[in-house]
């Protein structure tokens, strides 16, 4: 293994008489940095990070990994031409070099034909660009310096892309909450619930969503229909969990602490009967809260990305308020005066949540 070091100086690129080569490299570097700065879409951006890294180094294969702090797991974001075995080996080396030995802040590693260029956010390892070298040889120092300078821009563009995505999804979530709000006076609680589950799935780009509400008479969490794409009442009724049972849903409800897993089938926090019942691979769960009182939990299952736990947390308070108001509206004997009172409460709560 060989290490590189920061900081370095751009003058290192000049190499004396190779001014034309230096100028070509600098032009390519500038174009590569401009390219990734102009992309906001996450998938396009991570793909471009790898592609530009390949162009700068004349490599043919590479991948980009991010380390998810909540999952404590490396996630593959983009892969160019690497086979499954190469990806796995690259992940293992990355874990050993940058996560397991986190106290050693490495800035570059070469290992068995692969170059590892990590990125750090607030002194924490957050990701790495992995490139396979032509001929499995160490890249020349001037090319290494070029790619490391390029990598200094990557954390900035990633953060900009995340912020853009957050703003975009916040706008969409506000639109969804407004639509749900308008439904309350004109539809049943069941219809509001169905629309809520659908909107959560759309917003979080997940295969399925489900809501469990607390039943104080039975002291249990009960799954509401529709859930996880299913209306079958007999199937849904199987998902009722006593607060005395071991369950991820119970733990989130009692503690108020969200949970997140990318491998539910091997995670002992999750009830495997329900994991298998709904064919869950990844699960995010957050509490539903109204006036600092938890009324249930919401699950998002089999998401295509793993970075939306904070978004689900942000909207859960609004969802809790809307579902609580819809539930009160739907109770028998609720006169117009009480409905108006509930409507004013809902408007006040939603406004406070949006400020």
Short mmCIF file of C-alpha atoms in Angstrom, two decimals:
data_model
loop_
_atom_site.label_atom_id
_atom_site.label_comp_id
_atom_site.label_asym_id
_atom_site.label_seq_id
_atom_site.Cartn_x
_atom_site.Cartn_y
_atom_site.Cartn_z
CA UNK A 1 0.00 0.00 0.00
CA UNK A 2 1.10 3.55 -0.70
CA UNK A 3 -0.22 6.75 0.78
CA UNK A 4 -0.43 10.29 -0.56
CA UNK A 5 -0.51 13.47 1.44
CA UNK A 6 -2.29 16.80 1.65
CA UNK A 7 -1.87 19.64 1.13
CA UNK A 8 -0.30 19.76 -2.30
CA UNK A 9 0.45 22.59 -4.69
CA UNK A 10 -0.83 22.95 -8.24
CA UNK A 11 2.71 23.79 -9.33
CA UNK A 12 3.42 20.08 -8.92
CA UNK A 13 1.42 19.51 -12.10
CA UNK A 14 3.72 21.60 -14.30
CA UNK A 15 6.59 19.14 -14.42
CA UNK A 16 9.03 21.64 -15.95
CA UNK A 17 9.00 21.29 -19.74
CA UNK A 18 5.60 19.57 -19.93
CA UNK A 19 3.65 22.84 -19.94
CA UNK A 20 1.27 21.75 -22.71
CA UNK A 21 0.44 18.55 -20.83
CA UNK A 22 -0.06 20.61 -17.68
CA UNK A 23 -2.41 22.99 -19.46
CA UNK A 24 -4.40 20.10 -20.91
CA UNK A 25 -4.70 18.55 -17.45
CA UNK A 26 -5.78 21.84 -15.92
CA UNK A 27 -8.40 22.39 -18.62
CA UNK A 28 -9.74 18.87 -18.06
CA UNK A 29 -9.74 19.43 -14.30
CA UNK A 30 -11.66 22.69 -14.65
CA UNK A 31 -14.19 21.07 -16.99
CA UNK A 32 -14.65 18.12 -14.62
CA UNK A 33 -15.26 20.38 -11.62
CA UNK A 34 -17.68 22.58 -13.59
CA UNK A 35 -19.49 19.45 -14.77
CA UNK A 36 -20.26 18.09 -11.31
CA UNK A 37 -21.16 21.57 -10.00
CA UNK A 38 -23.85 21.89 -12.67
CA UNK A 39 -25.66 18.64 -11.80
CA UNK A 40 -28.40 18.61 -9.15
CA UNK A 41 -29.95 15.18 -9.71
CA UNK A 42 -28.39 12.77 -7.20
CA UNK A 43 -28.03 9.71 -9.45
CA UNK A 44 -26.63 11.74 -12.33
CA UNK A 45 -24.24 13.49 -9.96
CA UNK A 46 -22.77 10.34 -8.40
CA UNK A 47 -22.38 8.79 -11.85
CA UNK A 48 -20.63 11.96 -13.08
CA UNK A 49 -18.26 11.92 -10.08
CA UNK A 50 -17.01 8.50 -11.19
CA UNK A 51 -16.97 9.31 -14.91
CA UNK A 52 -14.94 12.49 -14.44
CA UNK A 53 -12.56 10.63 -12.14
CA UNK A 54 -12.01 8.08 -14.90
CA UNK A 55 -11.35 10.79 -17.49
CA UNK A 56 -8.83 12.55 -15.27
CA UNK A 57 -6.88 9.36 -14.57
CA UNK A 58 -7.42 7.46 -17.85
CA UNK A 59 -8.83 4.59 -15.77
CA UNK A 60 -11.55 2.34 -17.19
CA UNK A 61 -13.40 1.15 -14.08
CA UNK A 62 -14.54 2.77 -10.86
CA UNK A 63 -17.24 3.25 -8.25
CA UNK A 64 -18.40 5.78 -5.69
CA UNK A 65 -19.41 4.73 -2.16
CA UNK A 66 -21.04 6.69 0.64
CA UNK A 67 -21.02 5.73 4.30
CA UNK A 68 -24.45 6.01 5.91
CA UNK A 69 -23.95 7.01 9.55
CA UNK A 70 -27.44 5.90 10.64
CA UNK A 71 -27.11 2.47 9.02
CA UNK A 72 -23.37 2.16 9.77
CA UNK A 73 -23.03 0.78 6.28
CA UNK A 74 -21.34 1.56 2.94
CA UNK A 75 -23.83 2.22 0.14
CA UNK A 76 -22.91 1.89 -3.53
CA UNK A 77 -23.95 5.08 -5.34
CA UNK A 78 -22.44 4.57 -8.80
CA UNK A 79 -20.52 1.79 -10.53
CA UNK A 80 -18.75 1.87 -13.91
CA UNK A 81 -17.72 -1.55 -15.27
CA UNK A 82 -16.72 -3.17 -11.97
CA UNK A 83 -18.03 -6.70 -11.47
CA UNK A 84 -19.70 -7.91 -8.28
CA UNK A 85 -16.49 -9.40 -6.88
CA UNK A 86 -14.52 -6.19 -7.49
CA UNK A 87 -17.23 -4.11 -5.83
CA UNK A 88 -17.23 -6.40 -2.79
CA UNK A 89 -13.43 -6.32 -2.48
CA UNK A 90 -13.44 -2.54 -2.80
CA UNK A 91 -16.05 -2.26 -0.05
CA UNK A 92 -14.04 -4.55 2.24
CA UNK A 93 -10.85 -2.54 1.73
CA UNK A 94 -12.75 0.72 2.24
CA UNK A 95 -14.22 -0.57 5.51
CA UNK A 96 -10.80 -1.67 6.73
CA UNK A 97 -8.96 1.51 5.75
CA UNK A 98 -11.43 4.29 6.43
CA UNK A 99 -14.08 2.98 8.84
CA UNK A 100 -12.51 0.34 11.07
CA UNK A 101 -9.34 2.44 11.43
CA UNK A 102 -11.30 5.70 11.66
CA UNK A 103 -8.73 7.28 13.97
CA UNK A 104 -6.26 7.35 11.10
CA UNK A 105 -7.40 9.97 8.64
CA UNK A 106 -6.00 8.60 5.40
CA UNK A 107 -6.12 10.86 2.34
CA UNK A 108 -5.24 8.31 -0.35
CA UNK A 109 -4.52 4.61 -0.65
CA UNK A 110 -3.36 2.31 -3.42
CA UNK A 111 -4.05 -1.39 -2.96
CA UNK A 112 -3.84 -4.24 -5.47
CA UNK A 113 -4.50 -2.12 -8.54
CA UNK A 114 -7.19 0.09 -6.95
CA UNK A 115 -6.85 3.73 -5.91
CA UNK A 116 -8.98 4.96 -2.99
CA UNK A 117 -9.76 8.69 -2.71
CA UNK A 118 -11.83 9.36 0.45
CA UNK A 119 -13.93 12.38 1.34
CA UNK A 120 -14.49 13.71 4.84
CA UNK A 121 -17.28 15.87 6.25
CA UNK A 122 -16.60 17.57 9.58
CA UNK A 123 -13.60 15.26 10.06
CA UNK A 124 -15.79 12.15 9.60
CA UNK A 125 -15.32 9.70 6.74
CA UNK A 126 -18.37 9.96 4.48
CA UNK A 127 -17.41 8.40 1.17
CA UNK A 128 -14.77 7.28 -1.28
CA UNK A 129 -14.05 7.26 -5.01
CA UNK A 130 -12.47 3.94 -6.04
CA UNK A 131 -10.66 3.71 -9.39
CA UNK A 132 -9.00 0.68 -10.96
CA UNK A 133 -5.64 1.65 -12.41
CA UNK A 134 -4.67 0.71 -15.99
CA UNK A 135 -2.32 -2.24 -15.81
CA UNK A 136 -2.85 -2.41 -12.04
CA UNK A 137 -0.05 0.12 -11.54
CA UNK A 138 0.23 3.15 -9.29
CA UNK A 139 -0.79 6.31 -11.13
CA UNK A 140 1.89 8.97 -11.77
CA UNK A 141 2.20 11.58 -9.03
CA UNK A 142 0.98 14.43 -11.25
CA UNK A 143 -2.23 12.48 -12.02
CA UNK A 144 -2.71 11.63 -8.36
CA UNK A 145 -2.43 15.30 -7.45
CA UNK A 146 -4.91 16.16 -10.20
CA UNK A 147 -7.56 13.72 -8.98
CA UNK A 148 -7.08 14.69 -5.34
CA UNK A 149 -7.62 18.34 -6.21
CA UNK A 150 -10.78 17.28 -8.06
CA UNK A 151 -11.92 15.36 -4.97
CA UNK A 152 -11.81 18.55 -2.90
CA UNK A 153 -14.88 19.74 -4.85
CA UNK A 154 -16.88 16.55 -4.32
CA UNK A 155 -18.08 17.17 -0.71
CA UNK A 156 -19.30 20.62 -1.74
CA UNK A 157 -21.34 19.41 -4.71
CA UNK A 158 -22.75 16.51 -2.70
CA UNK A 159 -23.95 18.88 0.01
CA UNK A 160 -25.42 21.25 -2.59
CA UNK A 161 -27.26 18.35 -4.19
CA UNK A 162 -28.59 17.20 -0.80
CA UNK A 163 -29.80 20.72 0.03
CA UNK A 164 -31.50 21.02 -3.35
CA UNK A 165 -33.17 17.65 -2.84
CA UNK A 166 -34.27 18.64 0.68
CA UNK A 167 -35.80 21.90 -0.56
CA UNK A 168 -37.50 20.13 -3.45
CA UNK A 169 -38.95 17.41 -1.23
CA UNK A 170 -39.94 19.91 1.45
CA UNK A 171 -41.99 21.75 -1.17
CA UNK A 172 -43.60 18.48 -2.29
CA UNK A 173 -44.32 17.45 1.31
CA UNK A 174 -46.02 20.79 2.03
CA UNK A 175 -48.20 20.29 -1.04
CA UNK A 176 -49.12 16.79 0.12
CA UNK A 177 -49.93 17.97 3.66
CA UNK A 178 -52.15 20.70 2.25
CA UNK A 179 -53.99 18.15 0.10
CA UNK A 180 -54.50 15.86 3.10
CA UNK A 181 -55.68 18.80 5.19
CA UNK A 182 -58.39 19.64 2.65
CA UNK A 183 -59.60 16.02 2.62
CA UNK A 184 -60.45 15.92 6.30
CA UNK A 185 -63.83 17.68 6.25
CA UNK A 186 -65.06 15.96 3.13
CA UNK A 187 -63.93 12.34 3.36
CA UNK A 188 -63.81 9.51 5.87
CA UNK A 189 -60.87 8.73 8.12
CA UNK A 190 -60.26 5.60 6.04
CA UNK A 191 -59.93 7.65 2.85
CA UNK A 192 -57.59 10.14 4.52
CA UNK A 193 -55.50 7.21 5.75
CA UNK A 194 -55.38 5.66 2.28
CA UNK A 195 -54.29 8.94 0.74
CA UNK A 196 -51.69 9.42 3.48
CA UNK A 197 -50.11 6.02 2.86
CA UNK A 198 -49.97 6.70 -0.88
CA UNK A 199 -48.39 10.14 -0.42
CA UNK A 200 -45.73 8.81 1.96
CA UNK A 201 -44.78 6.17 -0.59
CA UNK A 202 -44.52 8.76 -3.37
CA UNK A 203 -42.57 11.29 -1.31
CA UNK A 204 -40.04 8.77 0.02
CA UNK A 205 -39.80 6.76 -3.19
CA UNK A 206 -40.55 3.59 -1.24
CA UNK A 207 -42.40 0.48 -2.39
CA UNK A 208 -44.83 0.58 0.53
CA UNK A 209 -45.86 2.51 3.61
CA UNK A 210 -47.92 1.58 6.64
CA UNK A 211 -49.33 3.33 9.69
CA UNK A 212 -49.85 1.77 13.12
CA UNK A 213 -52.02 3.57 15.68
CA UNK A 214 -52.05 2.99 19.42
CA UNK A 215 -55.19 1.38 20.83
CA UNK A 216 -55.26 2.31 24.56
CA UNK A 217 -58.09 -0.13 25.34
CA UNK A 218 -56.04 -3.10 24.14
CA UNK A 219 -52.66 -1.51 24.92
CA UNK A 220 -51.35 -2.39 21.47
CA UNK A 221 -50.27 -0.92 18.17
CA UNK A 222 -52.59 -1.87 15.33
CA UNK A 223 -51.79 -1.66 11.64
CA UNK A 224 -54.34 0.41 9.72
CA UNK A 225 -55.66 -0.42 6.28
CA UNK A 226 -54.57 0.10 3.61
CA UNK A 227 -50.99 -0.81 4.50
CA UNK A 228 -47.99 -1.83 2.44
CA UNK A 229 -50.17 -1.96 -0.66
CA UNK A 230 -52.67 -4.33 0.97
CA UNK A 231 -56.38 -3.86 1.76
CA UNK A 232 -56.95 -7.43 2.98
CA UNK A 233 -58.33 -6.91 6.48
CA UNK A 234 -57.56 -10.47 7.60
CA UNK A 235 -53.90 -10.04 6.65
CA UNK A 236 -53.60 -6.55 8.12
CA UNK A 237 -55.21 -7.66 11.40
CA UNK A 238 -52.30 -10.05 11.93
CA UNK A 239 -50.07 -7.03 12.53
CA UNK A 240 -51.21 -6.08 16.02
CA UNK A 241 -48.46 -5.77 18.60
CA UNK A 242 -48.86 -5.58 22.37
CA UNK A 243 -46.64 -3.00 24.03
CA UNK A 244 -45.24 -5.84 26.13
CA UNK A 245 -43.94 -7.65 23.02
CA UNK A 246 -40.49 -7.29 21.48
CA UNK A 247 -40.91 -5.29 18.31
CA UNK A 248 -39.27 -2.48 16.40
CA UNK A 249 -42.62 -0.67 16.23
CA UNK A 250 -43.09 -0.93 20.01
CA UNK A 251 -39.56 0.29 20.67
CA UNK A 252 -39.99 3.34 18.40
CA UNK A 253 -43.39 4.12 19.94
CA UNK A 254 -42.21 3.84 23.55
CA UNK A 255 -38.88 5.65 23.14
CA UNK A 256 -39.74 8.13 20.40
CA UNK A 257 -36.44 7.22 18.72
CA UNK A 258 -36.69 6.43 14.96
CA UNK A 259 -35.15 3.25 13.56
CA UNK A 260 -33.62 2.43 10.20
CA UNK A 261 -32.30 -0.78 8.66
CA UNK A 262 -31.20 -1.87 5.20
CA UNK A 263 -31.34 -5.57 6.10
CA UNK A 264 -34.48 -6.24 8.11
CA UNK A 265 -34.22 -10.01 7.73
CA UNK A 266 -31.02 -10.21 9.75
CA UNK A 267 -31.77 -7.38 12.19
CA UNK A 268 -32.93 -8.77 15.54
CA UNK A 269 -34.78 -5.54 16.43
CA UNK A 270 -37.48 -6.51 13.94
CA UNK A 271 -40.21 -9.10 14.34
CA UNK A 272 -39.33 -11.61 11.62
CA UNK A 273 -42.92 -12.83 11.27
CA UNK A 274 -43.97 -9.40 10.01
CA UNK A 275 -40.77 -8.88 8.00
CA UNK A 276 -41.53 -12.07 6.06
CA UNK A 277 -45.25 -11.35 5.89
CA UNK A 278 -44.69 -8.06 4.04
CA UNK A 279 -41.46 -9.11 2.27
CA UNK A 280 -39.56 -6.23 3.88
CA UNK A 281 -35.91 -5.68 3.05
CA UNK A 282 -35.30 -2.13 4.27
CA UNK A 283 -37.48 -0.41 6.90
CA UNK A 284 -37.63 3.10 8.30
CA UNK A 285 -39.89 3.72 11.30
CA UNK A 286 -40.68 7.01 13.04
CA UNK A 287 -43.21 7.92 15.76
CA UNK A 288 -46.41 9.82 15.05
CA UNK A 289 -46.77 12.65 17.56
CA UNK A 290 -49.53 15.12 18.43
CA UNK A 291 -49.00 17.76 21.14
CA UNK A 292 -45.94 15.85 22.40
CA UNK A 293 -48.07 12.72 22.77
CA UNK A 294 -47.24 9.68 20.60
CA UNK A 295 -50.26 8.19 18.83
CA UNK A 296 -48.56 5.56 16.69
CA UNK A 297 -45.76 4.93 14.21
CA UNK A 298 -45.28 5.10 10.45
CA UNK A 299 -43.21 2.60 8.45
CA UNK A 300 -41.63 3.12 5.02
CA UNK A 301 -40.56 -0.19 3.48
CA UNK A 302 -38.16 -1.13 0.68
CA UNK A 303 -36.93 2.32 -0.21
CA UNK A 304 -34.75 2.77 -3.28
CA UNK A 305 -32.50 5.16 -1.34
CA UNK A 306 -31.52 5.16 2.34
CA UNK A 307 -31.09 8.84 3.09
CA UNK A 308 -34.65 9.94 3.87
CA UNK A 309 -35.01 9.18 7.58
CA UNK A 310 -34.79 12.88 8.46
CA UNK A 311 -37.47 13.74 5.88
CA UNK A 312 -39.80 11.11 7.33
CA UNK A 313 -39.13 12.52 10.81
CA UNK A 314 -39.91 16.04 9.58
CA UNK A 315 -43.29 15.13 8.12
CA UNK A 316 -44.32 12.70 10.88
CA UNK A 317 -45.47 15.53 13.18
CA UNK A 318 -47.67 16.94 10.43
CA UNK A 319 -48.99 13.47 9.61
CA UNK A 320 -49.77 12.79 13.26
CA UNK A 321 -51.74 16.02 13.54
CA UNK A 322 -53.69 15.38 10.32
CA UNK A 323 -54.52 11.76 11.19
CA UNK A 324 -55.56 12.70 14.72
CA UNK A 325 -57.89 15.40 13.40
CA UNK A 326 -59.33 13.06 10.76
CA UNK A 327 -59.94 10.40 13.41
CA UNK A 328 -61.77 12.89 15.65
CA UNK A 329 -63.82 14.16 12.72
CA UNK A 330 -64.87 10.63 11.84
CA UNK A 331 -66.24 9.75 15.27
CA UNK A 332 -69.99 9.38 15.54
CA UNK A 333 -71.81 12.19 17.26
CA UNK A 334 -69.29 14.82 16.26
CA UNK A 335 -71.45 17.93 15.73
CA UNK A 336 -70.63 20.92 13.51
CA UNK A 337 -69.36 22.99 16.45
CA UNK A 338 -66.86 20.31 17.45
CA UNK A 339 -65.85 19.80 13.82
CA UNK A 340 -65.16 23.53 13.49
CA UNK A 341 -63.12 23.42 16.68
CA UNK A 342 -61.10 20.46 15.37
CA UNK A 343 -60.60 22.28 12.06
CA UNK A 344 -59.27 25.39 13.85
CA UNK A 345 -56.98 23.20 15.97
CA UNK A 346 -55.69 21.47 12.84
CA UNK A 347 -55.02 24.75 11.05
CA UNK A 348 -53.20 26.14 14.09
CA UNK A 349 -51.06 23.01 14.48
CA UNK A 350 -50.16 22.79 10.79
CA UNK A 351 -49.22 26.47 10.65
CA UNK A 352 -46.99 26.08 13.72
CA UNK A 353 -45.31 23.05 12.18
CA UNK A 354 -44.58 24.90 8.95
CA UNK A 355 -43.06 28.00 10.59
#
